[in-house]
Amino acid sequence: HDSKLAMKAVNPFTSQISPKLVCATFLILSSVKCLLIPTYRSTDFDVHRNWLAITRHLPLSEWYFDDVGGTTVHTLDYPPLFAFFEWGLSNNFITDLLLEKGWLDERCL
């Protein structure tokens, strides 16, 4: 019969996984992550801070301006959607309220 030759499909998501294997994998990956944390250096904070300043203080026509002398410190390789996201963060009533109350320094933007 052809039905005897048919192979049974195995679904990897319903297969039994050993709890010991799950725990061992979690511990190994967590240990590696903890060992690598001191080596992680991100520029994300600087990128966001720079784009907040650009979108708050410059007109749209100058957002992607890069001076010929190469003296700009702003990273200009982010897409326009990112720039508009930063504009929304830097130009809203909450930011204005925080600035007005003195809870946020204008130099941070």
PDB file of C-alpha atoms in Angstrom:
ATOM      1  CA  HIS A   1       0.000   0.000   0.000  1.00  0.00           C
ATOM      2  CA  ASP A   2       1.085   3.555  -0.661  1.00  0.00           C
ATOM      3  CA  SER A   3      -0.221   4.572   2.750  1.00  0.00           C
ATOM      4  CA  LYS A   4       2.445   2.398   4.393  1.00  0.00           C
ATOM      5  CA  LEU A   5       5.162   4.224   2.488  1.00  0.00           C
ATOM      6  CA  ALA A   6       3.893   7.683   3.359  1.00  0.00           C
ATOM      7  CA  MET A   7       6.122   9.471   5.812  1.00  0.00           C
ATOM      8  CA  LYS A   8       4.658  11.041   8.871  1.00  0.00           C
ATOM      9  CA  ALA A   9       5.302  14.803   9.031  1.00  0.00           C
ATOM     10  CA  VAL A  10       7.080  15.932  12.173  1.00  0.00           C
ATOM     11  CA  ASN A  11       6.202  19.298  13.626  1.00  0.00           C
ATOM     12  CA  PRO A  12       9.241  20.657  15.511  1.00  0.00           C
ATOM     13  CA  PHE A  13       7.050  22.967  17.603  1.00  0.00           C
ATOM     14  CA  THR A  14       5.034  20.121  19.094  1.00  0.00           C
ATOM     15  CA  SER A  15       7.990  17.798  19.679  1.00  0.00           C
ATOM     16  CA  GLN A  16       9.050  17.219  23.254  1.00  0.00           C
ATOM     17  CA  ILE A  17      11.992  19.353  24.322  1.00  0.00           C
ATOM     18  CA  SER A  18      13.920  18.388  27.394  1.00  0.00           C
ATOM     19  CA  PRO A  19      13.571  20.926  30.242  1.00  0.00           C
ATOM     20  CA  LYS A  20      17.227  20.279  31.058  1.00  0.00           C
ATOM     21  CA  LEU A  21      18.220  21.302  27.534  1.00  0.00           C
ATOM     22  CA  VAL A  22      16.140  24.478  27.794  1.00  0.00           C
ATOM     23  CA  CYS A  23      17.702  25.399  31.150  1.00  0.00           C
ATOM     24  CA  ALA A  24      21.237  24.629  29.967  1.00  0.00           C
ATOM     25  CA  THR A  25      20.752  26.708  26.810  1.00  0.00           C
ATOM     26  CA  PHE A  26      19.327  29.607  28.821  1.00  0.00           C
ATOM     27  CA  LEU A  27      22.217  29.525  31.302  1.00  0.00           C
ATOM     28  CA  ILE A  28      24.881  29.364  28.595  1.00  0.00           C
ATOM     29  CA  LEU A  29      23.373  32.216  26.559  1.00  0.00           C
ATOM     30  CA  SER A  30      22.835  34.342  29.670  1.00  0.00           C
ATOM     31  CA  SER A  31      26.422  33.781  30.780  1.00  0.00           C
ATOM     32  CA  VAL A  32      27.805  34.785  27.386  1.00  0.00           C
ATOM     33  CA  LYS A  33      25.604  37.887  27.385  1.00  0.00           C
ATOM     34  CA  CYS A  34      26.782  38.881  30.870  1.00  0.00           C
ATOM     35  CA  LEU A  35      30.408  38.447  29.830  1.00  0.00           C
ATOM     36  CA  LEU A  36      29.917  40.686  26.782  1.00  0.00           C
ATOM     37  CA  ILE A  37      28.056  43.541  28.504  1.00  0.00           C
ATOM     38  CA  PRO A  38      31.248  45.455  29.484  1.00  0.00           C
ATOM     39  CA  THR A  39      32.411  45.454  25.845  1.00  0.00           C
ATOM     40  CA  TYR A  40      29.174  46.919  24.489  1.00  0.00           C
ATOM     41  CA  ARG A  41      29.434  50.557  23.431  1.00  0.00           C
ATOM     42  CA  SER A  42      26.434  52.104  21.742  1.00  0.00           C
ATOM     43  CA  THR A  43      26.186  55.393  19.908  1.00  0.00           C
ATOM     44  CA  ASP A  44      22.394  55.266  19.958  1.00  0.00           C
ATOM     45  CA  PHE A  45      22.153  57.853  22.729  1.00  0.00           C
ATOM     46  CA  ASP A  46      24.320  60.317  20.817  1.00  0.00           C
ATOM     47  CA  VAL A  47      22.409  59.716  17.596  1.00  0.00           C
ATOM     48  CA  HIS A  48      19.075  60.410  19.285  1.00  0.00           C
ATOM     49  CA  ARG A  49      20.393  63.470  21.101  1.00  0.00           C
ATOM     50  CA  ASN A  50      21.842  64.891  17.878  1.00  0.00           C
ATOM     51  CA  TRP A  51      18.655  64.276  15.922  1.00  0.00           C
ATOM     52  CA  LEU A  52      16.541  65.801  18.701  1.00  0.00           C
ATOM     53  CA  ALA A  53      18.695  68.933  18.451  1.00  0.00           C
ATOM     54  CA  ILE A  54      18.557  68.986  14.641  1.00  0.00           C
ATOM     55  CA  THR A  55      14.789  68.571  14.433  1.00  0.00           C
ATOM     56  CA  ARG A  56      14.044  71.044  17.224  1.00  0.00           C
ATOM     57  CA  HIS A  57      16.347  73.881  16.168  1.00  0.00           C
ATOM     58  CA  LEU A  58      16.710  73.607  12.392  1.00  0.00           C
ATOM     59  CA  PRO A  59      14.140  73.968   9.628  1.00  0.00           C
ATOM     60  CA  LEU A  60      13.275  70.827   7.641  1.00  0.00           C
ATOM     61  CA  SER A  61      15.312  72.054   4.667  1.00  0.00           C
ATOM     62  CA  GLU A  62      18.512  71.816   6.760  1.00  0.00           C
ATOM     63  CA  TRP A  63      17.974  68.450   8.449  1.00  0.00           C
ATOM     64  CA  TYR A  64      20.108  66.522   5.979  1.00  0.00           C
ATOM     65  CA  PHE A  65      22.644  69.253   5.314  1.00  0.00           C
ATOM     66  CA  ASP A  66      26.223  68.086   5.715  1.00  0.00           C
ATOM     67  CA  ASP A  67      28.870  70.789   5.480  1.00  0.00           C
ATOM     68  CA  VAL A  68      31.559  70.397   2.864  1.00  0.00           C
ATOM     69  CA  GLY A  69      34.361  70.800   5.388  1.00  0.00           C
ATOM     70  CA  GLY A  70      33.232  67.665   7.210  1.00  0.00           C
ATOM     71  CA  THR A  71      32.995  69.369  10.581  1.00  0.00           C
ATOM     72  CA  THR A  72      29.488  68.193  11.403  1.00  0.00           C
ATOM     73  CA  VAL A  73      29.115  65.832  14.357  1.00  0.00           C
ATOM     74  CA  HIS A  74      25.630  64.734  13.369  1.00  0.00           C
ATOM     75  CA  THR A  75      25.062  61.334  11.835  1.00  0.00           C
ATOM     76  CA  LEU A  76      23.094  61.959   8.669  1.00  0.00           C
ATOM     77  CA  ASP A  77      22.676  58.405   7.427  1.00  0.00           C
ATOM     78  CA  TYR A  78      19.283  57.795   9.042  1.00  0.00           C
ATOM     79  CA  PRO A  79      16.100  57.697   6.931  1.00  0.00           C
ATOM     80  CA  PRO A  80      13.567  60.537   6.910  1.00  0.00           C
ATOM     81  CA  LEU A  81      11.039  58.488   8.893  1.00  0.00           C
ATOM     82  CA  PHE A  82      13.539  58.377  11.757  1.00  0.00           C
ATOM     83  CA  ALA A  83      14.017  62.152  11.508  1.00  0.00           C
ATOM     84  CA  PHE A  84      10.268  62.747  11.676  1.00  0.00           C
ATOM     85  CA  PHE A  85      10.054  60.405  14.674  1.00  0.00           C
ATOM     86  CA  GLU A  86      12.717  62.504  16.423  1.00  0.00           C
ATOM     87  CA  TRP A  87      10.870  65.675  15.417  1.00  0.00           C
ATOM     88  CA  GLY A  88       7.753  64.295  17.148  1.00  0.00           C
ATOM     89  CA  LEU A  89       9.774  63.648  20.302  1.00  0.00           C
ATOM     90  CA  SER A  90      11.406  67.074  20.349  1.00  0.00           C
ATOM     91  CA  ASN A  91       8.399  69.180  19.315  1.00  0.00           C
ATOM     92  CA  ASN A  92       5.392  68.312  21.428  1.00  0.00           C
ATOM     93  CA  PHE A  93       3.506  69.716  24.392  1.00  0.00           C
ATOM     94  CA  ILE A  94       5.165  67.336  26.859  1.00  0.00           C
ATOM     95  CA  THR A  95       8.670  68.430  25.857  1.00  0.00           C
ATOM     96  CA  ASP A  96       7.571  72.069  25.982  1.00  0.00           C
ATOM     97  CA  LEU A  97       6.052  71.547  29.433  1.00  0.00           C
ATOM     98  CA  LEU A  98       9.228  69.869  30.724  1.00  0.00           C
ATOM     99  CA  LEU A  99      11.292  72.763  29.394  1.00  0.00           C
ATOM    100  CA  GLU A 100       8.899  75.332  30.876  1.00  0.00           C
ATOM    101  CA  LYS A 101       8.996  73.698  34.329  1.00  0.00           C
ATOM    102  CA  GLY A 102      12.797  73.464  34.207  1.00  0.00           C
ATOM    103  CA  TRP A 103      12.763  69.676  34.403  1.00  0.00           C
ATOM    104  CA  LEU A 104      14.530  69.428  31.044  1.00  0.00           C
ATOM    105  CA  ASP A 105      17.459  71.572  29.986  1.00  0.00           C
ATOM    106  CA  GLU A 106      17.216  73.175  26.534  1.00  0.00           C
ATOM    107  CA  ARG A 107      20.893  72.300  26.038  1.00  0.00           C
ATOM    108  CA  CYS A 108      19.844  68.617  26.006  1.00  0.00           C
ATOM    109  CA  LEU A 109      17.884  69.233  22.825  1.00  0.00           C
TER     110      LEU A 109
END
